[in-house]
Amino acid sequence: MADIALAHDYVTQRGGAERVALTLTRAFPKLPLHTTLYNPSGTFPEFGAIDVKPMPINRWKMLRAHHRLALPFLKGAISHCRVDADVLVASSSGWAHGIQTTGRKVVYCHAPARWLYQTERYAGSNNSHGIRSRAIEAVSGVVGPNLRAWDQQAAHTADRYIVNSTIIKRAVAEVYGIDAEVLPPPPALSALTATPQPIARIGQPFVLCVARLLPYKNVDTVIEAIAQIPDLDLVVVGEGPERRRLESLISHTGRTHLLGRVSDGQLRWLYENSSGLVAASYEDFGLTPLEAASFGRPTAALRDGGYLDTIVENVTGVFFEHPDVDSVASAVEEMVRLPWSTRSIINHSESFSESRFVARLRNIVEEELAHC
């Protein structure tokens, strides 16, 4: 019987990559998930039912709680990890692709490491984002050259590269010289997920922004844009190091609600009752517009990156050209004003089904097993 193994960078947060890691465990049930760090309280509760196998670095509580502090140590942790398997499927945005294995290696790449290849965008402006930005850029300046060399070598240990979008296919070709197959992941949340849980303090109408609170997500721009639109509230779902700065930004208005983390039931209710989604971040795969579409809700998004794969203009959403306040406000006003076909939007989301993703991934693994 073939021995298949799964891996993911670190299981410490709630995001699209972690949703994909959960999908891998459903595609190949009952298998352990190898990772560097595991923080159960910081990630999705579904990982509690999975045999998550963290590396020895996980003994450091501070690193589990703040995985970015582990950046200088992850190369060593990964380089000393060896997984015995006929095929290792590694979900990676910069680390898991370096795990050694005795058999074939299939990498599902969310993006080449942003902090290595897009440091300025990942960190944000020093003037506006302070200590975190300076720390990321300082660390990158010191260890970046060495880690880029390691990262290049790690990428070329893979036998098969799969990517989540056409923009990442181009990035992988440019950064690694690897030709990868595009396999978009399924929407993380759908109308079949969880029972709706109303949030009493949220009034309508409102638009929704679902994003980690990081500089490149441009949540501050969304907040300022919606503040310009009369009689429209904004609900922001997500946590991250930008939380305190964003709280100070909205202190003068009661029309923006920073909810932090919410349950799947609460998120379902928010999608169902929103007037649409606002997505102003630089994304490698536009996952949240597919979530919104599964509830028949349109999206106003930045014309960039993965959103070009997951939004059909004037069918499931509208685009704005730049992540500035006026452009975002104008697009949101257009989105709220336009009539939308709920059925057309839902049909689009269904073309990105989990069953399609799982079937293709299993086929890829079978193809690699044939080489063993």
GROMACS .gro file of C-alpha atoms in nm:
model
  372
    1MET     CA    1   0.000   0.000   0.000
    2ALA     CA    2   0.136   0.343  -0.096
    3ASP     CA    3   0.263   0.563   0.184
    4ILE     CA    4   0.149   0.925   0.140
    5ALA     CA    5   0.240   1.210   0.374
    6LEU     CA    6   0.116   1.568   0.414
    7ALA     CA    7   0.295   1.885   0.524
    8HIS     CA    8   0.220   2.254   0.576
    9ASP     CA    9   0.445   2.549   0.672
   10TYR     CA   10   0.301   2.622   1.018
   11VAL     CA   11  -0.041   2.574   1.174
   12THR     CA   12  -0.062   2.890   1.380
   13GLN     CA   13  -0.319   3.114   1.210
   14ARG     CA   14  -0.649   3.124   1.022
   15GLY     CA   15  -0.609   3.194   0.654
   16GLY     CA   16  -0.656   3.059   0.305
   17ALA     CA   17  -0.341   2.845   0.319
   18GLU     CA   18  -0.462   2.676   0.638
   19ARG     CA   19  -0.799   2.613   0.473
   20VAL     CA   20  -0.615   2.439   0.187
   21ALA     CA   21  -0.417   2.231   0.439
   22LEU     CA   22  -0.748   2.117   0.588
   23THR     CA   23  -0.870   2.026   0.238
   24LEU     CA   24  -0.556   1.813   0.191
   25THR     CA   25  -0.645   1.620   0.505
   26ARG     CA   26  -0.991   1.552   0.362
   27ALA     CA   27  -0.842   1.445   0.029
   28PHE     CA   28  -0.616   1.200   0.212
   29PRO     CA   29  -0.798   1.125   0.538
   30LYS     CA   30  -0.639   0.986   0.855
   31LEU     CA   31  -0.290   1.096   0.755
   32PRO     CA   32  -0.075   1.306   0.990
   33LEU     CA   33   0.011   1.663   0.894
   34HIS     CA   34   0.379   1.755   0.940
   35THR     CA   35   0.452   2.118   1.024
   36THR     CA   36   0.704   2.341   1.199
   37LEU     CA   37   0.477   2.506   1.458
   38TYR     CA   38   0.131   2.427   1.591
   39ASN     CA   39  -0.078   2.670   1.795
   40PRO     CA   40  -0.429   2.521   1.841
   41SER     CA   41  -0.574   2.843   1.984
   42GLY     CA   42  -0.452   3.047   1.688
   43THR     CA   43  -0.583   2.834   1.404
   44PHE     CA   44  -0.900   2.662   1.290
   45PRO     CA   45  -1.051   2.421   1.547
   46GLU     CA   46  -1.082   2.149   1.279
   47PHE     CA   47  -0.709   2.085   1.318
   48GLY     CA   48  -0.790   1.941   1.659
   49ALA     CA   49  -0.927   1.628   1.492
   50ILE     CA   50  -0.609   1.583   1.285
   51ASP     CA   51  -0.280   1.422   1.387
   52VAL     CA   52  -0.066   1.737   1.360
   53LYS     CA   53   0.304   1.655   1.400
   54PRO     CA   54   0.507   1.969   1.477
   55MET     CA   55   0.887   1.980   1.472
   56PRO     CA   56   1.108   2.021   1.782
   57ILE     CA   57   1.108   2.400   1.736
   58ASN     CA   58   0.744   2.387   1.852
   59ARG     CA   59   0.859   2.357   2.215
   60TRP     CA   60   0.917   2.735   2.219
   61LYS     CA   61   0.587   2.889   2.327
   62MET     CA   62   0.679   3.237   2.202
   63LEU     CA   63   0.738   3.103   1.851
   64ARG     CA   64   0.408   2.914   1.851
   65ALA     CA   65   0.224   3.231   1.944
   66HIS     CA   66   0.421   3.458   1.707
   67HIS     CA   67   0.543   3.251   1.412
   68ARG     CA   68   0.711   3.550   1.243
   69LEU     CA   69   0.965   3.556   1.527
   70ALA     CA   70   1.065   3.204   1.420
   71LEU     CA   71   1.179   3.324   1.079
   72PRO     CA   72   1.555   3.299   1.150
   73PHE     CA   73   1.512   2.944   1.285
   74LEU     CA   74   1.275   2.783   1.034
   75LYS     CA   75   1.541   2.696   0.778
   76GLY     CA   76   1.722   2.481   1.038
   77ALA     CA   77   1.401   2.319   1.156
   78ILE     CA   78   1.292   2.232   0.802
   79SER     CA   79   1.637   2.116   0.691
   80HIS     CA   80   1.653   1.862   0.974
   81CYS     CA   81   1.309   1.722   0.901
   82ARG     CA   82   1.288   1.400   0.699
   83VAL     CA   83   0.955   1.235   0.620
   84ASP     CA   84   0.950   0.873   0.505
   85ALA     CA   85   0.685   0.843   0.233
   86ASP     CA   86   0.637   0.733  -0.125
   87VAL     CA   87   0.481   1.074  -0.197
   88LEU     CA   88   0.493   1.386   0.020
   89VAL     CA   89   0.232   1.653  -0.056
   90ALA     CA   90   0.361   1.984   0.084
   91SER     CA   91   0.142   2.293   0.117
   92SER     CA   92   0.398   2.572   0.102
   93SER     CA   93   0.438   2.947   0.092
   94GLY     CA   94   0.808   2.938   0.164
   95TRP     CA   95   0.903   2.655   0.401
   96ALA     CA   96   0.734   2.316   0.364
   97HIS     CA   97   0.877   2.265   0.016
   98GLY     CA   98   1.215   2.220   0.186
   99ILE     CA   99   1.113   1.914   0.389
  100GLN     CA  100   1.318   1.611   0.290
  101THR     CA  101   1.145   1.289   0.191
  102THR     CA  102   1.249   0.941   0.084
  103GLY     CA  103   1.008   0.937  -0.210
  104ARG     CA  104   0.852   1.184  -0.454
  105LYS     CA  105   0.758   1.538  -0.354
  106VAL     CA  106   0.452   1.730  -0.477
  107VAL     CA  107   0.446   2.097  -0.375
  108TYR     CA  108   0.123   2.295  -0.366
  109CYS     CA  109   0.262   2.648  -0.376
  110HIS     CA  110   0.051   2.936  -0.244
  111ALA     CA  111   0.330   3.180  -0.339
  112PRO     CA  112   0.708   3.204  -0.335
  113ALA     CA  113   0.795   3.349   0.006
  114ARG     CA  114   0.664   3.707   0.006
  115TRP     CA  115   0.908   3.833   0.262
  116LEU     CA  116   1.199   3.705   0.047
  117TYR     CA  117   1.080   3.822  -0.294
  118GLN     CA  118   0.829   4.099  -0.212
  119THR     CA  119   0.980   4.233   0.110
  120GLU     CA  120   0.865   4.594   0.074
  121ARG     CA  121   0.506   4.500  -0.006
  122TYR     CA  122   0.493   4.237   0.271
  123ALA     CA  123   0.637   4.469   0.536
  124GLY     CA  124   0.454   4.785   0.434
  125SER     CA  125   0.584   5.140   0.454
  126ASN     CA  126   0.816   5.214   0.743
  127ASN     CA  127   0.647   5.550   0.797
  128SER     CA  128   0.299   5.408   0.829
  129HIS     CA  129   0.360   5.066   0.980
  130GLY     CA  130   0.643   5.127   1.224
  131ILE     CA  131   0.846   4.872   1.415
  132ARG     CA  132   0.711   4.560   1.244
  133SER     CA  133   0.807   4.687   0.899
  134ARG     CA  134   1.156   4.785   1.008
  135ALA     CA  135   1.207   4.450   1.181
  136ILE     CA  136   1.101   4.249   0.875
  137GLU     CA  137   1.322   4.453   0.643
  138ALA     CA  138   1.616   4.430   0.886
  139VAL     CA  139   1.589   4.052   0.918
  140SER     CA  140   1.548   4.016   0.543
  141GLY     CA  141   1.857   4.226   0.484
  142VAL     CA  142   2.068   4.009   0.717
  143VAL     CA  143   1.948   3.656   0.639
  144GLY     CA  144   1.770   3.713   0.308
  145PRO     CA  145   2.056   3.628   0.068
  146ASN     CA  146   2.133   3.302   0.248
  147LEU     CA  147   1.768   3.205   0.271
  148ARG     CA  148   1.702   3.287  -0.094
  149ALA     CA  149   1.978   3.043  -0.189
  150TRP     CA  150   1.825   2.780   0.040
  151ASP     CA  151   1.478   2.851  -0.095
  152GLN     CA  152   1.592   2.805  -0.454
  153GLN     CA  153   1.752   2.473  -0.369
  154ALA     CA  154   1.443   2.361  -0.175
  155ALA     CA  155   1.212   2.441  -0.467
  156HIS     CA  156   1.415   2.223  -0.701
  157THR     CA  157   1.388   1.919  -0.473
  158ALA     CA  158   1.023   1.893  -0.579
  159ASP     CA  159   0.919   1.646  -0.848
  160ARG     CA  160   0.594   1.831  -0.921
  161TYR     CA  161   0.488   2.192  -0.862
  162ILE     CA  162   0.122   2.294  -0.843
  163VAL     CA  163   0.008   2.654  -0.794
  164ASN     CA  164  -0.317   2.820  -0.696
  165SER     CA  165  -0.345   3.085  -0.971
  166THR     CA  166  -0.207   3.209  -1.300
  167ILE     CA  167  -0.017   3.492  -1.129
  168ILE     CA  168   0.163   3.241  -0.906
  169LYS     CA  169   0.236   3.024  -1.209
  170ARG     CA  170   0.418   3.327  -1.353
  171ALA     CA  171   0.590   3.401  -1.021
  172VAL     CA  172   0.713   3.043  -0.984
  173ALA     CA  173   0.848   3.051  -1.340
  174GLU     CA  174   1.026   3.381  -1.276
  175VAL     CA  175   1.164   3.297  -0.932
  176TYR     CA  176   1.244   2.926  -0.972
  177GLY     CA  177   1.235   2.859  -1.346
  178ILE     CA  178   0.970   2.591  -1.282
  179ASP     CA  179   0.665   2.532  -1.502
  180ALA     CA  180   0.375   2.459  -1.267
  181GLU     CA  181   0.017   2.339  -1.313
  182VAL     CA  182  -0.262   2.571  -1.197
  183LEU     CA  183  -0.510   2.405  -0.961
  184PRO     CA  184  -0.730   2.664  -0.785
  185PRO     CA  185  -0.836   2.569  -0.432
  186PRO     CA  186  -1.205   2.551  -0.342
  187PRO     CA  187  -1.392   2.821  -0.149
  188ALA     CA  188  -1.325   2.773   0.220
  189LEU     CA  189  -1.676   2.859   0.328
  190SER     CA  190  -1.998   2.782   0.143
  191ALA     CA  191  -2.372   2.784   0.192
  192LEU     CA  192  -2.338   2.424   0.312
  193THR     CA  193  -2.095   2.521   0.588
  194ALA     CA  194  -2.216   2.571   0.945
  195THR     CA  195  -2.544   2.708   1.077
  196PRO     CA  196  -2.580   3.088   1.048
  197GLN     CA  197  -2.514   3.269   1.376
  198PRO     CA  198  -2.648   3.628   1.376
  199ILE     CA  199  -2.438   3.909   1.521
  200ALA     CA  200  -2.681   4.139   1.695
  201ARG     CA  201  -2.481   4.463   1.694
  202ILE     CA  202  -2.437   4.469   1.315
  203GLY     CA  203  -2.698   4.677   1.131
  204GLN     CA  204  -2.773   4.681   0.762
  205PRO     CA  205  -2.674   4.776   0.500
  206PHE     CA  206  -2.309   4.681   0.536
  207VAL     CA  207  -2.021   4.558   0.322
  208LEU     CA  208  -1.773   4.298   0.438
  209CYS     CA  209  -1.393   4.283   0.436
  210VAL     CA  210  -1.236   3.948   0.529
  211ALA     CA  211  -0.857   3.971   0.561
  212ARG     CA  212  -0.565   3.923   0.793
  213LEU     CA  213  -0.473   4.260   0.939
  214LEU     CA  214  -0.140   4.299   0.758
  215PRO     CA  215  -0.007   4.603   0.566
  216TYR     CA  216  -0.043   4.457   0.217
  217LYS     CA  217  -0.410   4.373   0.278
  218ASN     CA  218  -0.490   4.750   0.260
  219VAL     CA  219  -0.766   4.729   0.521
  220ASP     CA  220  -0.691   5.087   0.627
  221THR     CA  221  -0.776   5.204   0.274
  222VAL     CA  222  -1.105   5.012   0.283
  223ILE     CA  223  -1.196   5.171   0.618
  224GLU     CA  224  -1.130   5.522   0.488
  225ALA     CA  225  -1.317   5.451   0.163
  226ILE     CA  226  -1.635   5.323   0.327
  227ALA     CA  227  -1.630   5.618   0.568
  228GLN     CA  228  -1.692   5.837   0.261
  229ILE     CA  229  -2.012   5.651   0.166
  230PRO     CA  230  -2.323   5.766   0.355
  231ASP     CA  231  -2.550   5.510   0.520
  232LEU     CA  232  -2.319   5.214   0.462
  233ASP     CA  233  -2.139   5.026   0.739
  234LEU     CA  234  -1.821   4.820   0.712
  235VAL     CA  235  -1.758   4.492   0.892
  236VAL     CA  236  -1.395   4.370   0.906
  237VAL     CA  237  -1.324   4.007   0.992
  238GLY     CA  238  -0.965   3.910   1.069
  239GLU     CA  239  -0.679   3.947   1.315
  240GLY     CA  240  -0.318   4.056   1.280
  241PRO     CA  241  -0.047   4.300   1.386
  242GLU     CA  242  -0.231   4.597   1.230
  243ARG     CA  243  -0.523   4.564   1.475
  244ARG     CA  244  -0.422   4.841   1.715
  245ARG     CA  245  -0.345   5.091   1.439
  246LEU     CA  246  -0.676   5.019   1.267
  247GLU     CA  247  -0.864   5.063   1.595
  248SER     CA  248  -0.720   5.411   1.628
  249LEU     CA  249  -0.821   5.482   1.268
  250ILE     CA  250  -1.188   5.405   1.335
  251SER     CA  251  -1.214   5.566   1.679
  252HIS     CA  252  -1.400   5.863   1.531
  253THR     CA  253  -1.678   5.662   1.362
  254GLY     CA  254  -1.931   5.403   1.473
  255ARG     CA  255  -1.988   5.268   1.122
  256THR     CA  256  -1.684   5.038   1.111
  257HIS     CA  257  -1.689   4.715   1.310
  258LEU     CA  258  -1.358   4.531   1.370
  259LEU     CA  259  -1.478   4.187   1.476
  260GLY     CA  260  -1.148   4.000   1.483
  261ARG     CA  261  -1.198   3.628   1.452
  262VAL     CA  262  -1.548   3.492   1.409
  263SER     CA  263  -1.693   3.142   1.390
  264ASP     CA  264  -1.785   2.986   1.056
  265GLY     CA  265  -2.151   3.028   1.150
  266GLN     CA  266  -2.103   3.400   1.216
  267LEU     CA  267  -1.905   3.442   0.893
  268ARG     CA  268  -2.179   3.267   0.699
  269TRP     CA  269  -2.437   3.506   0.847
  270LEU     CA  270  -2.219   3.804   0.755
  271TYR     CA  271  -2.182   3.691   0.395
  272GLU     CA  272  -2.554   3.618   0.363
  273ASN     CA  273  -2.658   3.957   0.502
  274SER     CA  274  -2.394   4.178   0.346
  275SER     CA  275  -2.434   4.395   0.039
  276GLY     CA  276  -2.109   4.251  -0.092
  277LEU     CA  277  -1.741   4.202  -0.025
  278VAL     CA  278  -1.456   4.453  -0.053
  279ALA     CA  279  -1.114   4.308  -0.139
  280ALA     CA  280  -0.831   4.560  -0.174
  281SER     CA  281  -0.531   4.342  -0.091
  282TYR     CA  282  -0.255   4.201  -0.309
  283GLU     CA  283  -0.358   3.837  -0.326
  284ASP     CA  284  -0.203   3.541  -0.500
  285PHE     CA  285  -0.538   3.365  -0.506
  286GLY     CA  286  -0.871   3.547  -0.468
  287LEU     CA  287  -1.036   3.312  -0.219
  288THR     CA  288  -1.277   3.543  -0.036
  289PRO     CA  289  -1.465   3.649  -0.354
  290LEU     CA  290  -1.545   3.280  -0.410
  291GLU     CA  291  -1.675   3.255  -0.054
  292ALA     CA  292  -1.893   3.560  -0.111
  293ALA     CA  293  -2.008   3.420  -0.447
  294SER     CA  294  -2.122   3.095  -0.287
  295PHE     CA  295  -2.379   3.309  -0.103
  296GLY     CA  296  -2.469   3.502  -0.418
  297ARG     CA  297  -2.285   3.817  -0.306
  298PRO     CA  298  -2.073   4.032  -0.544
  299THR     CA  299  -1.724   4.166  -0.478
  300ALA     CA  300  -1.550   4.500  -0.537
  301ALA     CA  301  -1.183   4.403  -0.579
  302LEU     CA  302  -0.844   4.529  -0.682
  303ARG     CA  303  -0.773   4.444  -1.045
  304ASP     CA  304  -0.466   4.244  -0.955
  305GLY     CA  305  -0.336   3.898  -0.877
  306GLY     CA  306  -0.562   3.606  -0.800
  307TYR     CA  307  -0.878   3.815  -0.817
  308LEU     CA  308  -0.840   3.806  -1.195
  309ASP     CA  309  -0.893   3.427  -1.176
  310THR     CA  310  -1.188   3.423  -0.938
  311ILE     CA  311  -1.400   3.726  -1.037
  312VAL     CA  312  -1.591   3.765  -1.364
  313GLU     CA  313  -1.625   4.138  -1.423
  314ASN     CA  314  -1.986   4.262  -1.416
  315VAL     CA  315  -2.108   3.906  -1.350
  316THR     CA  316  -1.970   3.835  -1.002
  317GLY     CA  317  -1.811   4.170  -0.920
  318VAL     CA  318  -1.645   4.495  -1.018
  319PHE     CA  319  -1.280   4.600  -1.019
  320PHE     CA  320  -1.093   4.911  -0.911
  321GLU     CA  321  -0.754   4.988  -1.062
  322HIS     CA  322  -0.559   5.112  -0.758
  323PRO     CA  323  -0.588   5.052  -0.381
  324ASP     CA  324  -0.657   5.417  -0.298
  325VAL     CA  325  -0.950   5.562  -0.107
  326ASP     CA  326  -1.134   5.725  -0.397
  327SER     CA  327  -1.102   5.421  -0.628
  328VAL     CA  328  -1.227   5.182  -0.361
  329ALA     CA  329  -1.518   5.408  -0.265
  330SER     CA  330  -1.626   5.449  -0.626
  331ALA     CA  331  -1.618   5.073  -0.692
  332VAL     CA  332  -1.812   4.994  -0.375
  333GLU     CA  333  -2.079   5.249  -0.464
  334GLU     CA  334  -2.107   5.086  -0.806
  335MET     CA  335  -2.128   4.737  -0.656
  336VAL     CA  336  -2.405   4.838  -0.415
  337ARG     CA  337  -2.598   5.017  -0.689
  338LEU     CA  338  -2.588   4.750  -0.962
  339PRO     CA  339  -2.847   4.471  -0.996
  340TRP     CA  340  -2.685   4.128  -0.968
  341SER     CA  341  -2.798   3.780  -1.071
  342THR     CA  342  -2.764   3.574  -0.756
  343ARG     CA  343  -2.791   3.252  -0.956
  344SER     CA  344  -2.509   3.351  -1.193
  345ILE     CA  345  -2.283   3.440  -0.902
  346ILE     CA  346  -2.351   3.110  -0.725
  347ASN     CA  347  -2.298   2.912  -1.046
  348HIS     CA  348  -1.955   3.069  -1.082
  349SER     CA  349  -1.853   2.968  -0.729
  350GLU     CA  350  -1.963   2.609  -0.792
  351SER     CA  351  -1.708   2.576  -1.073
  352PHE     CA  352  -1.438   2.587  -0.800
  353SER     CA  353  -1.571   2.288  -0.606
  354GLU     CA  354  -1.376   2.089  -0.348
  355SER     CA  355  -1.461   1.763  -0.528
  356ARG     CA  356  -1.288   1.891  -0.843
  357PHE     CA  357  -0.981   1.997  -0.644
  358VAL     CA  358  -0.958   1.669  -0.454
  359ALA     CA  359  -1.004   1.454  -0.766
  360ARG     CA  360  -0.723   1.630  -0.954
  361LEU     CA  361  -0.490   1.622  -0.654
  362ARG     CA  362  -0.545   1.248  -0.609
  363ASN     CA  363  -0.474   1.194  -0.980
  364ILE     CA  364  -0.147   1.386  -0.948
  365VAL     CA  365  -0.040   1.174  -0.651
  366GLU     CA  366  -0.126   0.856  -0.844
  367GLU     CA  367   0.086   0.979  -1.136
  368GLU     CA  368   0.379   1.039  -0.901
  369LEU     CA  369   0.337   0.698  -0.736
  370ALA     CA  370   0.376   0.543  -1.080
  371HIS     CA  371   0.733   0.678  -1.081
  372CYS     CA  372   0.822   0.513  -0.749
   0.00000   0.00000   0.00000
